[in-house]
Amino acid sequence: MEDYIVSARKYRPSTFKSVVGQKALTTTLKNAIQSGKLAHAYLFCGPRGVGKTSCARIFAKTINCLNLRPEGEACNECESCRSFNEQRSLNIHELDAASNNSVDDIRSLTEQVRITPQLGKYKVYIIDEVHMLSAQAFNAFLKTLEEPPHHAIFILATTEKQKILPTILSRCQTYDFTRITLEDIVEHLQYVASCENITAEPEALNVIAQKADGGMRDALSIFDQVVSFTGGNITYKAVIDNLNVLDYEYYFHITDAILKNDIRACMLILNEILEKGFDGQNVITGLAAHFRDLLVCKDEATLILFEVGASIRERYKKTAKQCSDKFLFKAIELANMCDLNYRNSRNKRLLLELTLIQLCQLTTSPAEEDDKKKTLINPIAASPQQAGSQGTSQAGGSAGEQPVVKQVPEIPAKQTGAYKIPTLRSTSLKELVEEKEKTPQSASIIHSPDAKDNFSQEVLLNYWLEYAESLTIEKIHLKNTLKNCKPVLKENFTFEVSVYNPSQKNEISGNSGDILGYLCNKLHNMHVKMDIRIVEKNEMEMIYTSKEKYNYLVNKNPTLEELTKIFNLTTE
């Protein structure tokens, strides 16, 4: 039986042309080889499985090729290329820094650098996962990296560029490898499938590419796994079953139910998904991604951000036309908030269901919302005739009381004369008027919004203290603060309150709506405004202890100090 080789190794790139998704970098490297302008140190950085080490090996083989082709590729026929392909080349040395990261390992490498190549021009040292080197190893490597022999070239590869010392970075040419696009991965998987005589649906390969998250090695490993599962016939259904991927059909069903404001259908779909063993957080993150895909499908300019197959692309575009931008913005926000709160939630399923309920409410029409606001259900208030009829029906064994539905009367936007408000919490007159229009029933009366009766400092102070005295024991702190911090009338019906600490300021500002409402009512003036400021220490100092009181009186009347000495009094 022939030895099996996994696809990630069997179809590993051997030329620059066969490298997938890194055309800009491979072109740069080929041009450098053709022009003979080679640096002594390179840094290849990027995500896993995107071709960093493969490009390093191809580069090492190509610069030592004895019969370089015009397009900058190795010939694969000369002795140097054959020795490399057969893995017996003495010009290429690889070091895995993840397991060889000590100072001794680096010293051993630097000693080998002195030996000249037996075949070819250069000796290439590839150090993989170079960020794993210890700080001492990096320091031991610095001098050799800065001034290596002319025949030595270093290629450092890493997935975590931010962990590389700046002194190393400054000595290398840096090449940033990018994630491989969905289209490139699918195209390469189709090539592999054709070489292996495997049939594969485009949508199935698309799911594999999405699962790989931009890494070709991961994509080929998943491809081999699915081939073993399907026996060589890769279908979309087989892929989602084998990889435990949530079918996008579920997301379309949920979206359709949300657009129809069908809460029960959403909950049933969620139950079906959870019963299949899918994690709730994966469900909500997938739903957020689904709404995001619908959003980018609404505009041709953003359609390039949507990486799916052609067949499903049309379905997304069709569904996107049924969704407004406002709905999608809010839906993505709600799904994201559910994702953030999922880990800390005690009842995770309830959190998911509540999010679906909120999503369904986004599709409620404005007319329905207005009807809900205007209709109040009052199970207590009933006319005598209704009460009698209910009592009769109850005596006869009926179902019981029925709630009485009342329509809130419309209040004109403009109204003169006195009107009532329930509780004043806002410092803005405009908000006070709006509060009046919403709830006309109240116990306290406010005059017209145009009322501007004049008032004096004395009148203001009287009503200020009157409000303080009306406070209950629950607001004793506010009561004491109002008594100690009195208002001072300024211009344009504005008064200033001087407080002595932030706590007093917060206490007054937190109840400013009630205070202003009371004063506006009593003063017959709807334009009263209040400013609060904290008094500087050098402006006013509070007197607390007996000693402070004594010093205060002495400053007022110095003769008090003489009397204290004459009668031998204490000041404590």
mmCIF file of N, CA, C and O in Angstrom, residues 165-207:
data_model
loop_
_atom_site.group_PDB
_atom_site.id
_atom_site.type_symbol
_atom_site.label_atom_id
_atom_site.label_comp_id
_atom_site.label_asym_id
_atom_site.label_seq_id
_atom_site.Cartn_x
_atom_site.Cartn_y
_atom_site.Cartn_z
ATOM 1 N N LEU A 165 12.247 41.993 19.472
ATOM 2 C CA LEU A 165 12.942 43.169 19.990
ATOM 3 C C LEU A 165 13.157 44.198 18.875
ATOM 4 O O LEU A 165 13.449 43.830 17.727
ATOM 5 N N PRO A 166 13.018 45.489 19.200
ATOM 6 C CA PRO A 166 13.254 46.522 18.173
ATOM 7 C C PRO A 166 14.650 46.454 17.568
ATOM 8 O O PRO A 166 14.841 46.786 16.393
ATOM 9 N N THR A 167 15.635 46.019 18.357
ATOM 10 C CA THR A 167 16.996 45.917 17.822
ATOM 11 C C THR A 167 17.101 44.832 16.749
ATOM 12 O O THR A 167 17.955 44.923 15.855
ATOM 13 N N ILE A 168 16.250 43.811 16.828
ATOM 14 C CA ILE A 168 16.202 42.778 15.789
ATOM 15 C C ILE A 168 15.461 43.294 14.562
ATOM 16 O O ILE A 168 15.894 43.099 13.417
ATOM 17 N N LEU A 169 14.341 43.966 14.804
ATOM 18 C CA LEU A 169 13.530 44.477 13.692
ATOM 19 C C LEU A 169 14.320 45.452 12.833
ATOM 20 O O LEU A 169 14.177 45.467 11.600
ATOM 21 N N SER A 170 15.138 46.275 13.469
ATOM 22 C CA SER A 170 15.871 47.298 12.717
ATOM 23 C C SER A 170 16.948 46.699 11.827
ATOM 24 O O SER A 170 17.470 47.388 10.938
ATOM 25 N N ARG A 171 17.299 45.442 12.034
ATOM 26 C CA ARG A 171 18.350 44.792 11.257
ATOM 27 C C ARG A 171 17.792 43.896 10.142
ATOM 28 O O ARG A 171 18.555 43.209 9.479
ATOM 29 N N CYS A 172 16.469 43.878 9.984
ATOM 30 C CA CYS A 172 15.842 42.965 9.015
ATOM 31 C C CYS A 172 14.960 43.726 8.039
ATOM 32 O O CYS A 172 14.420 44.792 8.356
ATOM 33 N N GLN A 173 14.831 43.137 6.836
ATOM 34 C CA GLN A 173 13.781 43.583 5.919
ATOM 35 C C GLN A 173 12.503 42.830 6.289
ATOM 36 O O GLN A 173 12.498 41.598 6.325
ATOM 37 N N THR A 174 11.431 43.573 6.557
ATOM 38 C CA THR A 174 10.209 42.959 7.060
ATOM 39 C C THR A 174 9.206 42.741 5.926
ATOM 40 O O THR A 174 8.920 43.661 5.156
ATOM 41 N N TYR A 175 8.663 41.531 5.862
ATOM 42 C CA TYR A 175 7.630 41.170 4.891
ATOM 43 C C TYR A 175 6.406 40.706 5.673
ATOM 44 O O TYR A 175 6.477 39.703 6.405
ATOM 45 N N ASP A 176 5.303 41.412 5.509
ATOM 46 C CA ASP A 176 4.068 41.084 6.215
ATOM 47 C C ASP A 176 3.171 40.230 5.319
ATOM 48 O O ASP A 176 2.655 40.704 4.305
ATOM 49 N N PHE A 177 2.984 38.985 5.717
ATOM 50 C CA PHE A 177 2.102 38.071 4.986
ATOM 51 C C PHE A 177 0.663 38.288 5.460
ATOM 52 O O PHE A 177 0.406 38.413 6.665
ATOM 53 N N THR A 178 -0.260 38.326 4.524
ATOM 54 C CA THR A 178 -1.672 38.572 4.846
ATOM 55 C C THR A 178 -2.459 37.269 4.835
ATOM 56 O O THR A 178 -2.010 36.242 4.290
ATOM 57 N N ARG A 179 -3.652 37.311 5.439
ATOM 58 C CA ARG A 179 -4.540 36.160 5.375
ATOM 59 C C ARG A 179 -4.960 35.916 3.922
ATOM 60 O O ARG A 179 -5.195 36.855 3.165
ATOM 61 N N ILE A 180 -5.083 34.659 3.569
ATOM 62 C CA ILE A 180 -5.459 34.296 2.203
ATOM 63 C C ILE A 180 -6.962 34.494 2.041
ATOM 64 O O ILE A 180 -7.746 34.123 2.931
ATOM 65 N N THR A 181 -7.358 35.089 0.944
ATOM 66 C CA THR A 181 -8.770 35.401 0.728
ATOM 67 C C THR A 181 -9.586 34.133 0.515
ATOM 68 O O THR A 181 -9.051 33.069 0.162
ATOM 69 N N LEU A 182 -10.885 34.279 0.717
ATOM 70 C CA LEU A 182 -11.802 33.147 0.574
ATOM 71 C C LEU A 182 -11.771 32.599 -0.850
ATOM 72 O O LEU A 182 -11.756 31.376 -1.071
ATOM 73 N N GLU A 183 -11.740 33.494 -1.838
ATOM 74 C CA GLU A 183 -11.748 33.053 -3.234
ATOM 75 C C GLU A 183 -10.487 32.260 -3.572
ATOM 76 O O GLU A 183 -10.554 31.238 -4.279
ATOM 77 N N ASP A 184 -9.328 32.702 -3.058
ATOM 78 C CA ASP A 184 -8.074 31.994 -3.347
ATOM 79 C C ASP A 184 -8.059 30.615 -2.705
ATOM 80 O O ASP A 184 -7.567 29.644 -3.308
ATOM 81 N N ILE A 185 -8.584 30.505 -1.492
ATOM 82 C CA ILE A 185 -8.613 29.197 -0.828
ATOM 83 C C ILE A 185 -9.535 28.244 -1.579
ATOM 84 O O ILE A 185 -9.190 27.076 -1.821
ATOM 85 N N VAL A 186 -10.720 28.721 -1.954
ATOM 86 C CA VAL A 186 -11.668 27.874 -2.689
ATOM 87 C C VAL A 186 -11.065 27.427 -4.018
ATOM 88 O O VAL A 186 -11.185 26.248 -4.410
ATOM 89 N N GLU A 187 -10.415 28.346 -4.708
ATOM 90 C CA GLU A 187 -9.812 28.001 -5.998
ATOM 91 C C GLU A 187 -8.729 26.932 -5.838
ATOM 92 O O GLU A 187 -8.648 25.983 -6.630
ATOM 93 N N HIS A 188 -7.912 27.045 -4.782
ATOM 94 C CA HIS A 188 -6.854 26.056 -4.566
ATOM 95 C C HIS A 188 -7.440 24.708 -4.143
ATOM 96 O O HIS A 188 -6.946 23.654 -4.566
ATOM 97 N N LEU A 189 -8.497 24.726 -3.342
ATOM 98 C CA LEU A 189 -9.138 23.477 -2.946
ATOM 99 C C LEU A 189 -9.759 22.776 -4.148
ATOM 100 O O LEU A 189 -9.739 21.532 -4.238
ATOM 101 N N GLN A 190 -10.311 23.552 -5.071
ATOM 102 C CA GLN A 190 -10.846 22.953 -6.297
ATOM 103 C C GLN A 190 -9.734 22.303 -7.121
ATOM 104 O O GLN A 190 -9.922 21.228 -7.713
ATOM 105 N N TYR A 191 -8.568 22.940 -7.134
ATOM 106 C CA TYR A 191 -7.411 22.365 -7.841
ATOM 107 C C TYR A 191 -6.986 21.051 -7.198
ATOM 108 O O TYR A 191 -6.748 20.044 -7.890
ATOM 109 N N VAL A 192 -6.902 21.037 -5.864
ATOM 110 C CA VAL A 192 -6.520 19.810 -5.154
ATOM 111 C C VAL A 192 -7.555 18.711 -5.388
ATOM 112 O O VAL A 192 -7.211 17.542 -5.614
ATOM 113 N N ALA A 193 -8.836 19.078 -5.334
ATOM 114 C CA ALA A 193 -9.898 18.092 -5.543
ATOM 115 C C ALA A 193 -9.814 17.480 -6.941
ATOM 116 O O ALA A 193 -10.006 16.260 -7.123
ATOM 117 N N SER A 194 -9.527 18.314 -7.939
ATOM 118 C CA SER A 194 -9.418 17.785 -9.307
ATOM 119 C C SER A 194 -8.214 16.862 -9.445
ATOM 120 O O SER A 194 -8.279 15.848 -10.163
ATOM 121 N N CYS A 195 -7.128 17.175 -8.758
ATOM 122 C CA CYS A 195 -5.939 16.314 -8.820
ATOM 123 C C CYS A 195 -6.174 14.984 -8.123
ATOM 124 O O CYS A 195 -5.578 13.964 -8.497
ATOM 125 N N GLU A 196 -7.013 14.961 -7.119
ATOM 126 C CA GLU A 196 -7.278 13.758 -6.340
ATOM 127 C C GLU A 196 -8.539 13.030 -6.803
ATOM 128 O O GLU A 196 -8.973 12.079 -6.146
ATOM 129 N N ASN A 197 -9.156 13.500 -7.897
ATOM 130 C CA ASN A 197 -10.386 12.892 -8.436
ATOM 131 C C ASN A 197 -11.502 12.883 -7.390
ATOM 132 O O ASN A 197 -12.180 11.870 -7.164
ATOM 133 N N ILE A 198 -11.683 14.017 -6.755
ATOM 134 C CA ILE A 198 -12.704 14.184 -5.722
ATOM 135 C C ILE A 198 -13.733 15.182 -6.224
ATOM 136 O O ILE A 198 -13.376 16.239 -6.763
ATOM 137 N N THR A 199 -15.000 14.860 -6.075
ATOM 138 C CA THR A 199 -16.074 15.789 -6.447
ATOM 139 C C THR A 199 -16.437 16.627 -5.222
ATOM 140 O O THR A 199 -16.563 16.101 -4.103
ATOM 141 N N ALA A 200 -16.609 17.905 -5.440
ATOM 142 C CA ALA A 200 -16.888 18.815 -4.322
ATOM 143 C C ALA A 200 -17.815 19.925 -4.770
ATOM 144 O O ALA A 200 -17.596 20.533 -5.838
ATOM 145 N N GLU A 201 -18.850 20.174 -3.991
ATOM 146 C CA GLU A 201 -19.756 21.282 -4.269
ATOM 147 C C GLU A 201 -19.075 22.605 -3.901
ATOM 148 O O GLU A 201 -18.375 22.676 -2.888
ATOM 149 N N PRO A 202 -19.283 23.655 -4.727
ATOM 150 C CA PRO A 202 -18.658 24.947 -4.419
ATOM 151 C C PRO A 202 -19.030 25.481 -3.032
ATOM 152 O O PRO A 202 -18.179 26.045 -2.334
ATOM 153 N N GLU A 203 -20.298 25.300 -2.626
ATOM 154 C CA GLU A 203 -20.717 25.784 -1.313
ATOM 155 C C GLU A 203 -20.017 25.032 -0.184
ATOM 156 O O GLU A 203 -19.733 25.585 0.869
ATOM 157 N N ALA A 204 -19.737 23.756 -0.415
ATOM 158 C CA ALA A 204 -19.025 22.972 0.591
ATOM 159 C C ALA A 204 -17.596 23.482 0.757
ATOM 160 O O ALA A 204 -17.102 23.638 1.884
ATOM 161 N N LEU A 205 -16.936 23.750 -0.358
ATOM 162 C CA LEU A 205 -15.574 24.299 -0.280
ATOM 163 C C LEU A 205 -15.582 25.687 0.343
ATOM 164 O O LEU A 205 -14.622 26.073 1.038
ATOM 165 N N ASN A 206 -16.651 26.436 0.099
ATOM 166 C CA ASN A 206 -16.764 27.772 0.696
ATOM 167 C C ASN A 206 -16.837 27.692 2.219
ATOM 168 O O ASN A 206 -16.219 28.495 2.924
ATOM 169 N N VAL A 207 -17.574 26.715 2.741
ATOM 170 C CA VAL A 207 -17.654 26.530 4.197
ATOM 171 C C VAL A 207 -16.294 26.140 4.760
ATOM 172 O O VAL A 207 -15.872 26.621 5.818
#
